[in-house]
mmCIF file of C-alpha atoms in Angstrom:
data_model
loop_
_atom_site.group_PDB
_atom_site.id
_atom_site.type_symbol
_atom_site.label_atom_id
_atom_site.label_comp_id
_atom_site.label_asym_id
_atom_site.label_seq_id
_atom_site.Cartn_x
_atom_site.Cartn_y
_atom_site.Cartn_z
ATOM 1 C CA UNK X 1 -14.284 22.927 -57.244
ATOM 2 C CA UNK X 2 -16.073 24.701 -54.406
ATOM 3 C CA UNK X 3 -19.468 24.129 -52.970
ATOM 4 C CA UNK X 4 -20.399 27.368 -51.145
ATOM 5 C CA UNK X 5 -23.214 26.946 -48.700
ATOM 6 C CA UNK X 6 -24.731 30.367 -48.106
ATOM 7 C CA UNK X 7 -27.704 31.432 -45.845
ATOM 8 C CA UNK X 8 -28.801 33.384 -42.787
ATOM 9 C CA UNK X 9 -27.046 33.028 -39.513
ATOM 10 C CA UNK X 10 -28.530 29.768 -37.994
ATOM 11 C CA UNK X 11 -29.734 28.393 -41.251
ATOM 12 C CA UNK X 12 -27.785 25.182 -40.574
ATOM 13 C CA UNK X 13 -24.956 25.865 -43.163
ATOM 14 C CA UNK X 14 -22.152 24.198 -40.967
ATOM 15 C CA UNK X 15 -24.332 21.105 -39.914
ATOM 16 C CA UNK X 16 -25.237 20.384 -43.462
ATOM 17 C CA UNK X 17 -21.538 20.854 -44.588
ATOM 18 C CA UNK X 18 -20.222 18.417 -42.008
ATOM 19 C CA UNK X 19 -22.676 15.838 -43.477
ATOM 20 C CA UNK X 20 -21.934 16.746 -47.058
ATOM 21 C CA UNK X 21 -18.355 15.858 -46.942
ATOM 22 C CA UNK X 22 -19.423 12.288 -46.427
ATOM 23 C CA UNK X 23 -21.565 12.357 -49.476
ATOM 24 C CA UNK X 24 -19.300 13.962 -51.907
ATOM 25 C CA UNK X 25 -16.140 11.924 -52.726
ATOM 26 C CA UNK X 26 -12.790 13.512 -52.130
ATOM 27 C CA UNK X 27 -14.172 16.550 -50.313
ATOM 28 C CA UNK X 28 -12.811 18.707 -47.560
ATOM 29 C CA UNK X 29 -14.561 20.996 -44.983
ATOM 30 C CA UNK X 30 -13.201 24.557 -45.168
ATOM 31 C CA UNK X 31 -14.432 27.161 -42.666
ATOM 32 C CA UNK X 32 -13.494 30.766 -43.523
ATOM 33 C CA UNK X 33 -14.500 31.637 -39.980
ATOM 34 C CA UNK X 34 -11.219 30.360 -38.912
ATOM 35 C CA UNK X 35 -9.439 33.082 -40.944
ATOM 36 C CA UNK X 36 -11.443 35.634 -39.094
ATOM 37 C CA UNK X 37 -10.467 34.068 -35.732
ATOM 38 C CA UNK X 38 -6.715 34.081 -36.858
ATOM 39 C CA UNK X 39 -6.899 37.664 -37.903
ATOM 40 C CA UNK X 40 -8.128 38.739 -34.391
ATOM 41 C CA UNK X 41 -4.799 37.536 -33.214
ATOM 42 C CA UNK X 42 -2.763 38.691 -36.006
ATOM 43 C CA UNK X 43 -4.060 42.282 -36.556
ATOM 44 C CA UNK X 44 -3.555 45.359 -34.333
ATOM 45 C CA UNK X 45 -6.417 46.064 -32.072
ATOM 46 C CA UNK X 46 -6.624 49.487 -33.915
ATOM 47 C CA UNK X 47 -7.142 47.906 -37.188
ATOM 48 C CA UNK X 48 -9.759 45.393 -35.836
ATOM 49 C CA UNK X 49 -11.634 48.357 -34.264
ATOM 50 C CA UNK X 50 -12.335 49.897 -37.597
ATOM 51 C CA UNK X 51 -14.916 47.094 -38.418
ATOM 52 C CA UNK X 52 -17.723 45.264 -36.761
ATOM 53 C CA UNK X 53 -17.555 42.350 -38.905
ATOM 54 C CA UNK X 54 -14.281 40.700 -40.211
ATOM 55 C CA UNK X 55 -15.800 40.393 -43.774
ATOM 56 C CA UNK X 56 -15.128 44.114 -44.068
ATOM 57 C CA UNK X 57 -11.470 43.547 -43.863
ATOM 58 C CA UNK X 58 -9.982 43.228 -47.377
ATOM 59 C CA UNK X 59 -7.345 40.874 -45.990
ATOM 60 C CA UNK X 60 -10.120 38.441 -44.842
ATOM 61 C CA UNK X 61 -11.582 38.308 -48.360
ATOM 62 C CA UNK X 62 -8.143 38.045 -49.956
ATOM 63 C CA UNK X 63 -7.098 35.300 -47.348
ATOM 64 C CA UNK X 64 -10.300 33.320 -48.026
ATOM 65 C CA UNK X 65 -9.351 33.177 -51.823
ATOM 66 C CA UNK X 66 -5.707 32.372 -51.316
ATOM 67 C CA UNK X 67 -6.359 29.654 -48.502
ATOM 68 C CA UNK X 68 -8.978 27.897 -50.812
ATOM 69 C CA UNK X 69 -6.425 27.956 -53.685
ATOM 70 C CA UNK X 70 -3.627 26.501 -51.493
ATOM 71 C CA UNK X 71 -5.882 23.808 -50.005
ATOM 72 C CA UNK X 72 -7.026 22.705 -53.393
ATOM 73 C CA UNK X 73 -3.443 22.666 -54.692
ATOM 74 C CA UNK X 74 -2.618 20.399 -51.809
ATOM 75 C CA UNK X 75 -5.627 18.318 -51.522
ATOM 76 C CA UNK X 76 -7.535 18.478 -54.881
ATOM 77 C CA UNK X 77 -11.145 17.313 -55.012
ATOM 78 C CA UNK X 78 -13.867 19.625 -53.603
ATOM 79 C CA UNK X 79 -14.003 22.246 -50.750
ATOM 80 C CA UNK X 80 -17.173 22.489 -48.854
ATOM 81 C CA UNK X 81 -17.520 25.997 -47.583
ATOM 82 C CA UNK X 82 -20.375 27.070 -45.034
ATOM 83 C CA UNK X 83 -20.270 30.973 -45.098
ATOM 84 C CA UNK X 84 -22.843 33.468 -45.042
ATOM 85 C CA UNK X 85 -22.295 36.151 -47.819
ATOM 86 C CA UNK X 86 -24.935 38.886 -47.609
ATOM 87 C CA UNK X 87 -22.851 41.664 -49.522
ATOM 88 C CA UNK X 88 -23.041 41.211 -53.469
ATOM 89 C CA UNK X 89 -19.836 43.035 -53.825
ATOM 90 C CA UNK X 90 -17.874 40.650 -51.341
ATOM 91 C CA UNK X 91 -19.441 37.616 -53.308
ATOM 92 C CA UNK X 92 -18.147 39.199 -56.494
ATOM 93 C CA UNK X 93 -14.596 39.762 -55.059
ATOM 94 C CA UNK X 94 -14.352 36.370 -53.631
ATOM 95 C CA UNK X 95 -15.809 34.537 -56.293
ATOM 96 C CA UNK X 96 -14.074 36.547 -58.911
ATOM 97 C CA UNK X 97 -10.783 35.655 -57.157
ATOM 98 C CA UNK X 98 -11.576 32.066 -57.218
ATOM 99 C CA UNK X 99 -12.590 32.193 -60.893
ATOM 100 C CA UNK X 100 -9.345 33.981 -61.638
ATOM 101 C CA UNK X 101 -7.553 31.072 -60.474
ATOM 102 C CA UNK X 102 -9.883 28.657 -62.536
ATOM 103 C CA UNK X 103 -11.797 27.217 -59.512
ATOM 104 C CA UNK X 104 -15.444 26.735 -60.198
ATOM 105 C CA UNK X 105 -18.059 27.592 -57.499
ATOM 106 C CA UNK X 106 -21.352 26.078 -57.119
ATOM 107 C CA UNK X 107 -23.441 28.353 -54.940
ATOM 108 C CA UNK X 108 -26.162 26.901 -52.552
ATOM 109 C CA UNK X 109 -28.660 28.791 -50.512
ATOM 110 C CA UNK X 110 -30.283 27.247 -47.515
ATOM 111 C CA UNK X 111 -33.631 29.014 -46.797
ATOM 112 C CA UNK X 112 -35.786 27.955 -43.863
ATOM 113 C CA UNK X 113 -38.968 29.753 -43.072
ATOM 114 C CA UNK X 114 -38.236 32.753 -40.983
ATOM 115 C CA UNK X 115 -40.438 31.462 -38.005
ATOM 116 C CA UNK X 116 -38.286 28.385 -38.009
ATOM 117 C CA UNK X 117 -35.008 30.439 -38.495
ATOM 118 C CA UNK X 118 -35.873 32.572 -35.463
ATOM 119 C CA UNK X 119 -36.701 29.519 -33.419
ATOM 120 C CA UNK X 120 -33.376 28.040 -34.345
ATOM 121 C CA UNK X 121 -31.540 31.293 -33.152
ATOM 122 C CA UNK X 122 -33.319 31.199 -29.965
ATOM 123 C CA UNK X 123 -32.172 27.661 -29.326
ATOM 124 C CA UNK X 124 -28.623 28.314 -29.964
ATOM 125 C CA UNK X 125 -26.236 28.009 -26.939
ATOM 126 C CA UNK X 126 -22.714 28.337 -28.309
ATOM 127 C CA UNK X 127 -21.041 28.677 -24.919
ATOM 128 C CA UNK X 128 -22.778 26.769 -22.118
ATOM 129 C CA UNK X 129 -20.307 28.208 -19.455
ATOM 130 C CA UNK X 130 -20.745 31.783 -20.890
ATOM 131 C CA UNK X 131 -24.429 32.736 -21.179
ATOM 132 C CA UNK X 132 -23.656 36.445 -22.008
ATOM 133 C CA UNK X 133 -21.398 35.456 -24.860
ATOM 134 C CA UNK X 134 -24.128 33.139 -26.162
ATOM 135 C CA UNK X 135 -26.726 35.827 -25.988
ATOM 136 C CA UNK X 136 -24.309 38.145 -27.990
ATOM 137 C CA UNK X 137 -24.113 35.554 -30.670
ATOM 138 C CA UNK X 138 -28.008 35.098 -30.744
ATOM 139 C CA UNK X 139 -28.322 38.812 -30.897
ATOM 140 C CA UNK X 140 -26.072 39.023 -33.711
ATOM 141 C CA UNK X 141 -28.045 36.460 -35.665
ATOM 142 C CA UNK X 142 -31.205 38.342 -35.170
ATOM 143 C CA UNK X 143 -29.743 41.468 -36.250
ATOM 144 C CA UNK X 144 -28.753 39.997 -39.564
ATOM 145 C CA UNK X 145 -32.398 38.703 -40.513
ATOM 146 C CA UNK X 146 -33.031 41.953 -42.245
ATOM 147 C CA UNK X 147 -29.858 42.247 -44.232
ATOM 148 C CA UNK X 148 -30.423 38.699 -45.125
ATOM 149 C CA UNK X 149 -33.928 39.459 -46.391
ATOM 150 C CA UNK X 150 -32.681 42.536 -48.408
ATOM 151 C CA UNK X 151 -29.830 40.242 -50.040
ATOM 152 C CA UNK X 152 -32.286 37.614 -51.021
ATOM 153 C CA UNK X 153 -32.921 39.099 -54.540
ATOM 154 C CA UNK X 154 -29.365 38.799 -55.842
ATOM 155 C CA UNK X 155 -28.730 35.617 -53.752
ATOM 156 C CA UNK X 156 -31.638 33.618 -55.222
ATOM 157 C CA UNK X 157 -30.632 34.822 -58.755
ATOM 158 C CA UNK X 158 -27.369 33.457 -58.264
ATOM 159 C CA UNK X 159 -27.738 30.386 -55.922
ATOM 160 C CA UNK X 160 -29.604 27.097 -56.065
ATOM 161 C CA UNK X 161 -32.124 27.446 -53.238
ATOM 162 C CA UNK X 162 -33.105 24.703 -50.900
ATOM 163 C CA UNK X 163 -36.004 25.128 -48.273
ATOM 164 C CA UNK X 164 -34.710 23.576 -45.316
ATOM 165 C CA UNK X 165 -37.622 24.278 -42.999
ATOM 166 C CA UNK X 166 -38.536 20.426 -42.587
ATOM 167 C CA UNK X 167 -35.083 18.888 -43.392
ATOM 168 C CA UNK X 168 -32.442 17.476 -41.054
ATOM 169 C CA UNK X 169 -28.874 18.433 -41.556
ATOM 170 C CA UNK X 170 -28.339 15.041 -43.290
ATOM 171 C CA UNK X 171 -31.407 15.511 -45.535
ATOM 172 C CA UNK X 172 -30.147 18.920 -46.417
ATOM 173 C CA UNK X 173 -26.781 17.445 -47.409
ATOM 174 C CA UNK X 174 -28.522 14.952 -49.609
ATOM 175 C CA UNK X 175 -30.380 17.623 -51.485
ATOM 176 C CA UNK X 176 -27.086 19.656 -51.981
ATOM 177 C CA UNK X 177 -25.207 16.547 -53.200
ATOM 178 C CA UNK X 178 -27.971 15.757 -55.589
ATOM 179 C CA UNK X 179 -27.927 19.401 -56.913
ATOM 180 C CA UNK X 180 -24.378 19.345 -57.540
ATOM 181 C CA UNK X 181 -24.411 16.031 -59.242
ATOM 182 C CA UNK X 182 -27.249 16.797 -61.495
ATOM 183 C CA UNK X 183 -26.027 20.459 -62.267
ATOM 184 C CA UNK X 184 -29.166 22.039 -60.694
ATOM 185 C CA UNK X 185 -26.474 23.895 -58.564
ATOM 186 C CA UNK X 186 -24.732 25.255 -61.572
ATOM 187 C CA UNK X 187 -21.356 26.922 -61.712
ATOM 188 C CA UNK X 188 -21.584 30.795 -60.941
ATOM 189 C CA UNK X 189 -21.038 32.829 -64.054
ATOM 190 C CA UNK X 190 -18.365 35.261 -62.619
ATOM 191 C CA UNK X 191 -15.949 36.254 -65.468
ATOM 192 C CA UNK X 192 -12.675 34.293 -65.237
ATOM 193 C CA UNK X 193 -10.282 37.363 -65.579
ATOM 194 C CA UNK X 194 -6.731 35.610 -65.287
ATOM 195 C CA UNK X 195 -4.846 36.681 -62.187
ATOM 196 C CA UNK X 196 -1.910 38.774 -63.322
ATOM 197 C CA UNK X 197 1.715 37.457 -62.639
ATOM 198 C CA UNK X 198 3.578 40.721 -63.622
ATOM 199 C CA UNK X 199 2.939 44.416 -64.624
ATOM 200 C CA UNK X 200 0.022 44.634 -66.996
ATOM 201 C CA UNK X 201 -0.976 47.333 -69.821
ATOM 202 C CA UNK X 202 -4.402 48.453 -69.369
ATOM 203 C CA UNK X 203 -6.509 50.956 -71.452
ATOM 204 C CA UNK X 204 -9.706 52.705 -70.086
ATOM 205 C CA UNK X 205 -12.172 54.843 -72.066
ATOM 206 C CA UNK X 206 -14.005 57.955 -70.818
ATOM 207 C CA UNK X 207 -17.522 58.215 -72.369
ATOM 208 C CA UNK X 208 -19.395 61.375 -71.673
ATOM 209 C CA UNK X 209 -23.312 62.203 -71.806
ATOM 210 C CA UNK X 210 -24.846 65.424 -72.893
ATOM 211 C CA UNK X 211 -24.479 66.879 -69.397
ATOM 212 C CA UNK X 212 -20.642 66.215 -69.557
ATOM 213 C CA UNK X 213 -20.895 63.396 -66.949
ATOM 214 C CA UNK X 214 -18.706 60.418 -67.581
ATOM 215 C CA UNK X 215 -19.486 56.667 -67.493
ATOM 216 C CA UNK X 216 -18.255 54.301 -64.671
ATOM 217 C CA UNK X 217 -18.948 50.547 -64.650
ATOM 218 C CA UNK X 218 -19.347 48.271 -61.650
ATOM 219 C CA UNK X 219 -17.359 44.932 -62.471
ATOM 220 C CA UNK X 220 -18.626 41.715 -60.990
ATOM 221 C CA UNK X 221 -14.991 40.284 -60.808
ATOM 222 C CA UNK X 222 -13.388 42.878 -58.635
ATOM 223 C CA UNK X 223 -14.277 45.499 -55.931
ATOM 224 C CA UNK X 224 -15.015 49.100 -56.667
ATOM 225 C CA UNK X 225 -16.090 51.167 -59.897
ATOM 226 C CA UNK X 226 -13.932 51.323 -62.932
ATOM 227 C CA UNK X 227 -13.726 52.974 -66.321
ATOM 228 C CA UNK X 228 -14.888 50.740 -69.271
ATOM 229 C CA UNK X 229 -11.723 49.168 -70.606
ATOM 230 C CA UNK X 230 -9.345 46.352 -69.727
ATOM 231 C CA UNK X 231 -6.164 44.742 -70.267
ATOM 232 C CA UNK X 232 -4.311 45.193 -73.592
ATOM 233 C CA UNK X 233 -3.678 41.899 -75.339
ATOM 234 C CA UNK X 234 -0.188 40.892 -76.670
ATOM 235 C CA UNK X 235 0.420 42.806 -79.985
ATOM 236 C CA UNK X 236 -2.683 44.969 -79.743
ATOM 237 C CA UNK X 237 -2.508 48.779 -79.759
ATOM 238 C CA UNK X 238 -3.826 50.468 -76.681
ATOM 239 C CA UNK X 239 -6.569 52.448 -78.430
ATOM 240 C CA UNK X 240 -7.727 49.369 -80.154
ATOM 241 C CA UNK X 241 -7.895 47.472 -76.656
ATOM 242 C CA UNK X 242 -10.022 50.443 -75.540
ATOM 243 C CA UNK X 243 -12.358 50.052 -78.548
ATOM 244 C CA UNK X 244 -12.481 46.308 -78.119
ATOM 245 C CA UNK X 245 -13.299 46.421 -74.396
ATOM 246 C CA UNK X 246 -16.070 49.087 -74.878
ATOM 247 C CA UNK X 247 -17.824 46.882 -77.499
ATOM 248 C CA UNK X 248 -17.475 43.879 -75.135
ATOM 249 C CA UNK X 249 -18.678 45.306 -72.090
ATOM 250 C CA UNK X 250 -21.275 47.825 -73.252
ATOM 251 C CA UNK X 251 -22.180 46.629 -76.894
ATOM 252 C CA UNK X 252 -21.050 50.149 -78.135
ATOM 253 C CA UNK X 253 -18.980 50.377 -81.225
ATOM 254 C CA UNK X 254 -16.911 53.606 -81.224
ATOM 255 C CA UNK X 255 -17.063 55.347 -84.678
ATOM 256 C CA UNK X 256 -13.732 56.731 -84.335
ATOM 257 C CA UNK X 257 -10.305 56.004 -82.557
ATOM 258 C CA UNK X 258 -10.436 57.464 -79.183
ATOM 259 C CA UNK X 259 -7.939 60.289 -78.278
ATOM 260 C CA UNK X 260 -5.253 59.573 -75.689
ATOM 261 C CA UNK X 261 -5.615 61.726 -72.454
ATOM 262 C CA UNK X 262 -3.401 60.207 -69.887
ATOM 263 C CA UNK X 263 -0.564 57.704 -69.611
ATOM 264 C CA UNK X 264 0.139 56.560 -66.252
ATOM 265 C CA UNK X 265 2.337 54.260 -64.201
ATOM 266 C CA UNK X 266 0.573 52.413 -61.329
ATOM 267 C CA UNK X 267 3.046 51.235 -58.921
ATOM 268 C CA UNK X 268 2.806 47.389 -57.710
ATOM 269 C CA UNK X 269 0.976 47.258 -54.374
ATOM 270 C CA UNK X 270 0.504 43.587 -53.320
ATOM 271 C CA UNK X 271 -1.504 41.831 -54.351
ATOM 272 C CA UNK X 272 -1.629 44.024 -57.420
ATOM 273 C CA UNK X 273 1.137 44.078 -59.800
ATOM 274 C CA UNK X 274 0.609 47.519 -61.236
ATOM 275 C CA UNK X 275 1.628 48.517 -64.573
ATOM 276 C CA UNK X 276 1.063 50.879 -67.628
ATOM 277 C CA UNK X 277 -2.371 52.602 -67.713
ATOM 278 C CA UNK X 278 -3.831 54.451 -70.744
ATOM 279 C CA UNK X 279 -7.101 56.681 -70.478
ATOM 280 C CA UNK X 280 -8.810 57.681 -73.632
ATOM 281 C CA UNK X 281 -11.408 60.067 -74.644
ATOM 282 C CA UNK X 282 -14.284 57.991 -76.265
ATOM 283 C CA UNK X 283 -16.432 61.075 -77.005
ATOM 284 C CA UNK X 284 -19.965 62.106 -76.123
ATOM 285 C CA UNK X 285 -22.806 59.835 -76.137
ATOM 286 C CA UNK X 286 -26.321 60.952 -77.006
ATOM 287 C CA UNK X 287 -29.284 60.026 -75.150
ATOM 288 C CA UNK X 288 -30.162 57.603 -77.819
ATOM 289 C CA UNK X 289 -26.809 56.001 -77.634
ATOM 290 C CA UNK X 290 -26.878 55.694 -73.823
ATOM 291 C CA UNK X 291 -30.295 53.955 -73.958
ATOM 292 C CA UNK X 292 -28.647 51.165 -76.152
ATOM 293 C CA UNK X 293 -25.884 50.281 -73.686
ATOM 294 C CA UNK X 294 -25.884 46.617 -72.798
ATOM 295 C CA UNK X 295 -24.512 44.731 -69.752
ATOM 296 C CA UNK X 296 -23.060 41.298 -69.901
ATOM 297 C CA UNK X 297 -24.403 39.926 -66.568
ATOM 298 C CA UNK X 298 -21.272 37.778 -66.053
ATOM 299 C CA UNK X 299 -18.906 40.706 -66.107
ATOM 300 C CA UNK X 300 -20.589 43.856 -65.243
ATOM 301 C CA UNK X 301 -23.309 44.582 -62.519
ATOM 302 C CA UNK X 302 -24.163 48.141 -63.533
ATOM 303 C CA UNK X 303 -23.101 51.470 -65.019
ATOM 304 C CA UNK X 304 -23.705 55.180 -64.185
ATOM 305 C CA UNK X 305 -23.007 58.499 -65.584
ATOM 306 C CA UNK X 306 -21.388 60.568 -62.530
ATOM 307 C CA UNK X 307 -19.795 63.946 -61.970
ATOM 308 C CA UNK X 308 -16.258 64.254 -60.785
ATOM 309 C CA UNK X 309 -17.517 64.929 -57.166
ATOM 310 C CA UNK X 310 -19.389 61.673 -57.248
ATOM 311 C CA UNK X 311 -16.382 59.755 -58.752
ATOM 312 C CA UNK X 312 -14.205 60.878 -55.890
ATOM 313 C CA UNK X 313 -16.266 58.659 -53.477
ATOM 314 C CA UNK X 314 -16.585 55.653 -55.993
ATOM 315 C CA UNK X 315 -13.170 55.441 -57.344
ATOM 316 C CA UNK X 316 -9.959 54.317 -55.351
ATOM 317 C CA UNK X 317 -7.437 57.179 -54.949
ATOM 318 C CA UNK X 318 -5.002 56.134 -57.736
ATOM 319 C CA UNK X 319 -7.789 55.713 -60.289
ATOM 320 C CA UNK X 320 -9.417 59.047 -59.268
ATOM 321 C CA UNK X 321 -6.175 60.918 -59.569
ATOM 322 C CA UNK X 322 -5.739 59.484 -63.111
ATOM 323 C CA UNK X 323 -9.251 60.650 -63.996
ATOM 324 C CA UNK X 324 -8.648 64.150 -62.796
ATOM 325 C CA UNK X 325 -5.448 64.340 -64.924
ATOM 326 C CA UNK X 326 -7.583 62.947 -67.900
ATOM 327 C CA UNK X 327 -10.316 65.641 -67.192
ATOM 328 C CA UNK X 328 -7.790 68.517 -67.065
ATOM 329 C CA UNK X 329 -6.269 67.165 -70.293
ATOM 330 C CA UNK X 330 -9.511 67.116 -72.110
ATOM 331 C CA UNK X 331 -10.359 70.573 -70.936
ATOM 332 C CA UNK X 332 -7.114 71.868 -72.343
ATOM 333 C CA UNK X 333 -7.684 70.067 -75.735
ATOM 334 C CA UNK X 334 -11.206 71.452 -75.938
ATOM 335 C CA UNK X 335 -9.871 75.083 -75.315
ATOM 336 C CA UNK X 336 -7.138 74.608 -77.996
ATOM 337 C CA UNK X 337 -9.638 73.243 -80.498
ATOM 338 C CA UNK X 338 -12.143 76.093 -79.879
ATOM 339 C CA UNK X 339 -9.159 78.598 -80.404
ATOM 340 C CA UNK X 340 -8.254 76.941 -83.640
ATOM 341 C CA UNK X 341 -11.837 76.933 -84.750
ATOM 342 C CA UNK X 342 -11.995 73.107 -84.938
ATOM 343 C CA UNK X 343 -15.442 71.458 -83.958
ATOM 344 C CA UNK X 344 -15.435 69.693 -80.649
ATOM 345 C CA UNK X 345 -17.331 66.262 -79.746
ATOM 346 C CA UNK X 346 -18.493 63.414 -81.723
#
């Protein structure tokens, strides 16, 4: 299990975490900051210059998950992780990766009043012999107060919140330990998609609206937008997998078997294993159908009907290329059906 302590910079996460490992039996302190520090020595300066925060590096997010899994395999017990996460998609990617390894996460937010937070920032002296460096750290913390405010809506809906305005680090740790013990700090409901160990077969379904835009969904368990669909189960036909996934993800029952548009091979690119990809035409949804779409909160964060131009920005290159082939195949099919006098659409 992981107890993830979130909060603004200078909220007291690290101090509370250091106290907490004495209150939770068989627990270990794990600071992902060390991974960021290591990457500064491992990555070329050109790569580091692309970001202002190491959390924006995909390799950092991947290593946070891999290192946590390795530590728990070696030590078992509980990892206590003090780390600010303000971007929901990064939380989803990291917690989703942990869930895929069957590692539950208890998410806790330390939330002092802003006046107290600012006072703590002003008093930070990270490097006594380097005042300029200390000032840069204080400035960084001040600059992230506004992003912290903006992130509070999703963090507070996900995490157990503790007001630490009047608490010492030890008292804060006591509150966290009690919340974990009683279950007030519940396990995060990130879908536990199994981590692939070999090539997979997956089916996606394109669903169109009355303006001929198509539906994309925003999964909580991995970064980036995606087509509705998922992995084909053993013994399951790819089209049936698409029907099942659309029903599970969106609450929509397709009335007919979707038409195959594209069969594609996705080459393995570590850490992904790649595999065979099917993309089907699920037909056109009426405005009434679209209004009935449902989202399981643990699996999808949102959905949108988009144009091809919008999808070019939202989808990874390989997924967008698959989409382009599918749209061209659909256009050809529509032309052929019209020439044959066959009605088109659902």
